[in-house]
XYZ file of C-alpha atoms in Angstrom:
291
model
C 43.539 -42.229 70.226
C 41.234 -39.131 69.283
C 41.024 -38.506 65.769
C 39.718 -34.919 65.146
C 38.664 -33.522 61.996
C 37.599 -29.306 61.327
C 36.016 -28.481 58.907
C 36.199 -24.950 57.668
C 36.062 -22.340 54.463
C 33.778 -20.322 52.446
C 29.957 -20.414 53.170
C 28.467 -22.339 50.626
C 31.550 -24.664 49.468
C 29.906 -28.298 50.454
C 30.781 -28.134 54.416
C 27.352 -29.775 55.395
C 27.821 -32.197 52.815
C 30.932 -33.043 53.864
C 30.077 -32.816 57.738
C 27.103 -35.102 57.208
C 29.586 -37.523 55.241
C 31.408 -37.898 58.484
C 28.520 -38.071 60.618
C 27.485 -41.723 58.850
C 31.079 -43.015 58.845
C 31.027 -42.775 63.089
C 32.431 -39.620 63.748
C 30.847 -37.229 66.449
C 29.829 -34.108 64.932
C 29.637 -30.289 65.918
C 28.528 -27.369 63.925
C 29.125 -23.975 64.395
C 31.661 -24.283 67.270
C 32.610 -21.086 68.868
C 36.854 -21.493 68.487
C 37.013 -19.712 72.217
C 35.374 -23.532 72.937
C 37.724 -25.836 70.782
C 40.308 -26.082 73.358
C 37.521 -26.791 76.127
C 35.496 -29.251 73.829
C 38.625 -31.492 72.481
C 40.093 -31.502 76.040
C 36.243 -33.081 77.440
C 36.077 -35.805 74.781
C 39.139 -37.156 75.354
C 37.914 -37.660 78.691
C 34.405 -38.781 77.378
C 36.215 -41.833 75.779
C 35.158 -40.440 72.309
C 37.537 -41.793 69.275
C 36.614 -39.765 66.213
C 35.112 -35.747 66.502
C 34.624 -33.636 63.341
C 33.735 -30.192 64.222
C 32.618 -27.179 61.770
C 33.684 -23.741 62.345
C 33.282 -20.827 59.771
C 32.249 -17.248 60.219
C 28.870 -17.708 61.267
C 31.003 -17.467 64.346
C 31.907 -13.952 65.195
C 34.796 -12.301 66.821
C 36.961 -14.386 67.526
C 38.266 -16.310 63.979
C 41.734 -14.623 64.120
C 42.275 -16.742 66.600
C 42.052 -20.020 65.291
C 45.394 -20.426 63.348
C 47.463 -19.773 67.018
C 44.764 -22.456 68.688
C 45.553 -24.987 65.894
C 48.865 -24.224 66.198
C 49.137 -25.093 70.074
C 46.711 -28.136 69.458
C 49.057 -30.168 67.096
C 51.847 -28.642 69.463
C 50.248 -30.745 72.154
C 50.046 -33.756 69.849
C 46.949 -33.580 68.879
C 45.497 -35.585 65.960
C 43.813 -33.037 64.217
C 43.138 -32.652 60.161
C 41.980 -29.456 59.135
C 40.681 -29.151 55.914
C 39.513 -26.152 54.203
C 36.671 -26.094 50.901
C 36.863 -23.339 49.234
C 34.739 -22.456 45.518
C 35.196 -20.027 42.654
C 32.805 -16.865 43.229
C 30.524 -17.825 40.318
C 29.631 -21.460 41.579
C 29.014 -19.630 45.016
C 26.514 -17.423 43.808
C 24.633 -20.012 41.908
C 24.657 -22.564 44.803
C 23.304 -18.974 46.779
C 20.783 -18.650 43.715
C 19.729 -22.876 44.066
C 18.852 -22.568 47.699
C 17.506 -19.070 48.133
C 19.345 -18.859 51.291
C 21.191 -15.474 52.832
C 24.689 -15.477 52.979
C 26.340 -15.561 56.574
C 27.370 -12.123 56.538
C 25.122 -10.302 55.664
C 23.213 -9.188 58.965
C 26.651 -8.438 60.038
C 27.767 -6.217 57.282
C 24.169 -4.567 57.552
C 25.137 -3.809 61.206
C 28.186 -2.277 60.611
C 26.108 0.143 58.346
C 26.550 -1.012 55.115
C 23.870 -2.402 52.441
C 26.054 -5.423 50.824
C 25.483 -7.440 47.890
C 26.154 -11.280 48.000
C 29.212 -10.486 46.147
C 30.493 -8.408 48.931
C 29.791 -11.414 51.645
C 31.821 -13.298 49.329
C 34.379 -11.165 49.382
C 34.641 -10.501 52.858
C 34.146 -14.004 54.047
C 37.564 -14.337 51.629
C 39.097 -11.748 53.331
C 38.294 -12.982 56.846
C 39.473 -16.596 56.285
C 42.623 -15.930 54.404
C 44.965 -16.597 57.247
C 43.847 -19.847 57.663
C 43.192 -20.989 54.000
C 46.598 -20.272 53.762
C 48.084 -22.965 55.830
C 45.384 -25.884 55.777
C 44.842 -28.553 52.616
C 42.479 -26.445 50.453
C 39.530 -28.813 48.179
C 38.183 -26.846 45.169
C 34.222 -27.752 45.072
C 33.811 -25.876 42.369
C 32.705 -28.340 39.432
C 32.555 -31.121 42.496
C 29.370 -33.356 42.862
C 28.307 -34.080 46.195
C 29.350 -37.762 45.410
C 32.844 -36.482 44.594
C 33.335 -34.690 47.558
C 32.090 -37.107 49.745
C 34.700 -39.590 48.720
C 37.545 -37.306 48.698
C 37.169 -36.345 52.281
C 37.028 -39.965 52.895
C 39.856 -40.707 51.557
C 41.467 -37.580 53.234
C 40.409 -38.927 57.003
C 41.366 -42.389 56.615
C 44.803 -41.706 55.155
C 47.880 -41.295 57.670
C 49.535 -38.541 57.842
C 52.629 -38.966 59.375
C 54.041 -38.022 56.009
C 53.228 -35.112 53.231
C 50.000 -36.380 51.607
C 50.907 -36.556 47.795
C 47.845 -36.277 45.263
C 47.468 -36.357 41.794
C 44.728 -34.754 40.277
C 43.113 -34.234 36.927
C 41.330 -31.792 35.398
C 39.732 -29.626 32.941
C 41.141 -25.674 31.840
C 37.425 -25.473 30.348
C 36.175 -25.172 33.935
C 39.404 -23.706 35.346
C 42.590 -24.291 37.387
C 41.384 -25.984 40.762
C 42.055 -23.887 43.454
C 43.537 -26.448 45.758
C 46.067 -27.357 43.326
C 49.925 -26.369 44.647
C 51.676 -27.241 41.365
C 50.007 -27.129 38.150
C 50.823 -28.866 34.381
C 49.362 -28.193 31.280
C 49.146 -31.598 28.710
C 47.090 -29.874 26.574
C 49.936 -29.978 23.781
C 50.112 -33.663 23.797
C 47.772 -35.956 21.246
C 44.298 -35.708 21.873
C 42.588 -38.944 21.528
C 38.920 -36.553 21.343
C 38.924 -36.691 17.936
C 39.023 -40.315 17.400
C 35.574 -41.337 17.319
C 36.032 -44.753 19.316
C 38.107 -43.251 21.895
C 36.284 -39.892 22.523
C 33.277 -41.503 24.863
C 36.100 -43.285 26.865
C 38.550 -42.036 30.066
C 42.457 -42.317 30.254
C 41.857 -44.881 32.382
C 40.532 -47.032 29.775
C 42.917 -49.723 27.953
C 42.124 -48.440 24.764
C 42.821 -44.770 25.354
C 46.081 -45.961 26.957
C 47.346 -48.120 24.527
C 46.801 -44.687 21.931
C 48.472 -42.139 24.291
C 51.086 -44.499 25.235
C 52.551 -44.879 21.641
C 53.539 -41.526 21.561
C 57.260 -40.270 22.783
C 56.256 -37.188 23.824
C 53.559 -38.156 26.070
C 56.363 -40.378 27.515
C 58.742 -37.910 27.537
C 56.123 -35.273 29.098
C 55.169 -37.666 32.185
C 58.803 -38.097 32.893
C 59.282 -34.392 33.278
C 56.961 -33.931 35.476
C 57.973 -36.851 37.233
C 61.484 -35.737 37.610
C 60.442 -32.467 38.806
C 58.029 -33.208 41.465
C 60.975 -36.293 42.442
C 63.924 -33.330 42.771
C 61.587 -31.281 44.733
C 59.396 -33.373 46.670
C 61.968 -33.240 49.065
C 62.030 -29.776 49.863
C 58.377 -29.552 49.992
C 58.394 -32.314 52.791
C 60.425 -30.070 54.719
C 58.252 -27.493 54.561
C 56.056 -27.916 57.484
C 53.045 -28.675 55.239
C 51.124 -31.989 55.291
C 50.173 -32.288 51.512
C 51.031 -31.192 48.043
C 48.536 -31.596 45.555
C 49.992 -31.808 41.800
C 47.507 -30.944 39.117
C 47.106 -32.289 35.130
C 44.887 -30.309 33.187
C 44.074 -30.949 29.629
C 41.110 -29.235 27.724
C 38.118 -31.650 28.880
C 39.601 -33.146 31.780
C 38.673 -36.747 30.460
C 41.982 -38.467 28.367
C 45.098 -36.870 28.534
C 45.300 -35.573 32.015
C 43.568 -38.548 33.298
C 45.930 -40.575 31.661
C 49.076 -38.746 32.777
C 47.886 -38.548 36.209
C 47.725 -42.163 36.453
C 50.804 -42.630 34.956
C 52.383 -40.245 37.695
C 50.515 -42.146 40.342
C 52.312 -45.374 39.038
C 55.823 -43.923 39.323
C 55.135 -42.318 43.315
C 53.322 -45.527 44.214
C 55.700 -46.097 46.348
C 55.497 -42.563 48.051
C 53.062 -43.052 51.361
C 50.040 -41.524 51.642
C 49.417 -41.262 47.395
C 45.928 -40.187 46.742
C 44.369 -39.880 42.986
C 41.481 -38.023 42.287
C 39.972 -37.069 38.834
C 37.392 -33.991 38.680
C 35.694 -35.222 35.671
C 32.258 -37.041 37.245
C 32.656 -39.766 34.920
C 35.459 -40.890 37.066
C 33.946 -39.830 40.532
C 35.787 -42.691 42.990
C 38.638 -41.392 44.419
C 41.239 -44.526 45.400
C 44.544 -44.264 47.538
């Protein structure tokens, strides 16, 4: 059976890094695709005998990205086995990563063209604008405070995993470095003990025995994980129903390093039996990410 995985998003997110990724685990890979050729390409590799295609599309291809959402639409239609999966990054990483490499953004000839003298800022901008429609409706993976490592394994993860079902994943983070963007429902733990300021615990994780065995003697640290469990277990349902393929729940506490990480195991725990369960953490002490 084909297996076909797009890549798309905003210029500078981690797509090569994430293409190349796929390129060493087997898969066939395309950059730059013109979408008037996606229907023409998939339709030749199935009869090549090809198993597993990623292909990249973004705005370096002009015209014609409006119409992308319709041909993804009429692909899975068809029964296609296609994951689409969109990176995305907060404005200020995307200028530094611009800064790092010294490269131009996408856009800019284009804007130039159309008689206007824009700043990288207004690329940004209108790269958002242009890709909206389809960010929208595809599973969304925040690269912001990601390490190439991280992201690497998450898109792993997300092309092995079956998807005849919503993909549920728990995620932790930190509100020093922001709300991920690819988070659907978000909860705050930061008003729960904080083992940071006990000396012994502070260089561990949540996921370490000691940290757990401290978090775990408090009720409302119980009593908080059961909320949230009970929520996301009264409307998991209705998400599921939704047409969408994942739902990404999101634990923040101030560092991103004991109590979310802790409560976002927890959570994992009590949805193990929910198929596919991913868990990521966003602190790069904790880069693996493990169904």
């Amino acid at each position: 059976m084909l297996n076909i995985v797009l890549i798309t998003g905003i210029s500078g997110s981690g797509k090569s890094v994430a293409l190349r990724m796929l390129e060493d685990t087997g898969y066939t890979c395309i950059d730059n695709l013109p979408v008037r050729f996606l229907h023409e390409f998939i339709a030749s590799t199935r009869d090549s005998g090809l198993e597993r295609i990623a292909v990249a599309i973004d705005v370096r291809t002009p015209g014609d990205l409006d119409d992308l959402p319709g041909i993804l639409t009429s692909l899975r239609a068809m029964g296609t086995a296609l994951h689409v999966i969109f990176l995305d990054a907060d404005d200020n990483t995307l200028m530094q990563r611009y800064s790092e490499s010294r490269r131009r953004h996408p856009l800019t000839d284009r804007l130039r063209h159309q008689g206007l003298d824009p700043s990288l800022q207004d690329c940004i901008t209108r790269e958002r604008e242009l890709l909206a429609p389809l960010r929208n409706q595809e599973h969304v993976i925040d690269t912001s405070d990601l390490t190439p490592g991280q992201l690497r394994a998450w898109m792993r993860d997300l092309v092995q995993t079956d998807r005849a079902s919503v993909i549920l994943t728990f995620e932790s983070f930190a509100y020093k470095r922001g709300v991920p963007h690819d988070a659907d429902l978000v909860f705050d733990v930061r008003c729960l003990p904080n083992p940071h300021y006990d000396a012994q615990l502070r260089p561990l994780t949540g996921r370490d025995a000691p940290v757990a065995a401290w978090l775990a003697q408090f009720g409302s640290v119980e009593a908080m994980i059961e909320d949230i469990a009970a929520f996301i277990r009264k409307w998991l349902p209705l998400y599921m129903q939704d047409t969408r393929n994942y739902l990404t729940v999101a634990i923040g506490c101030t560092g991103g390093q004991h109590r979310s990480v802790y409560v976002t195991e927890q959570l994992a725990r009590r949805f193990a039996d929910h198929s596919p369960l991913l868990v990521r953490h966003r602190n790069p002490m904790l880069q693996e990410t493990r169904p």
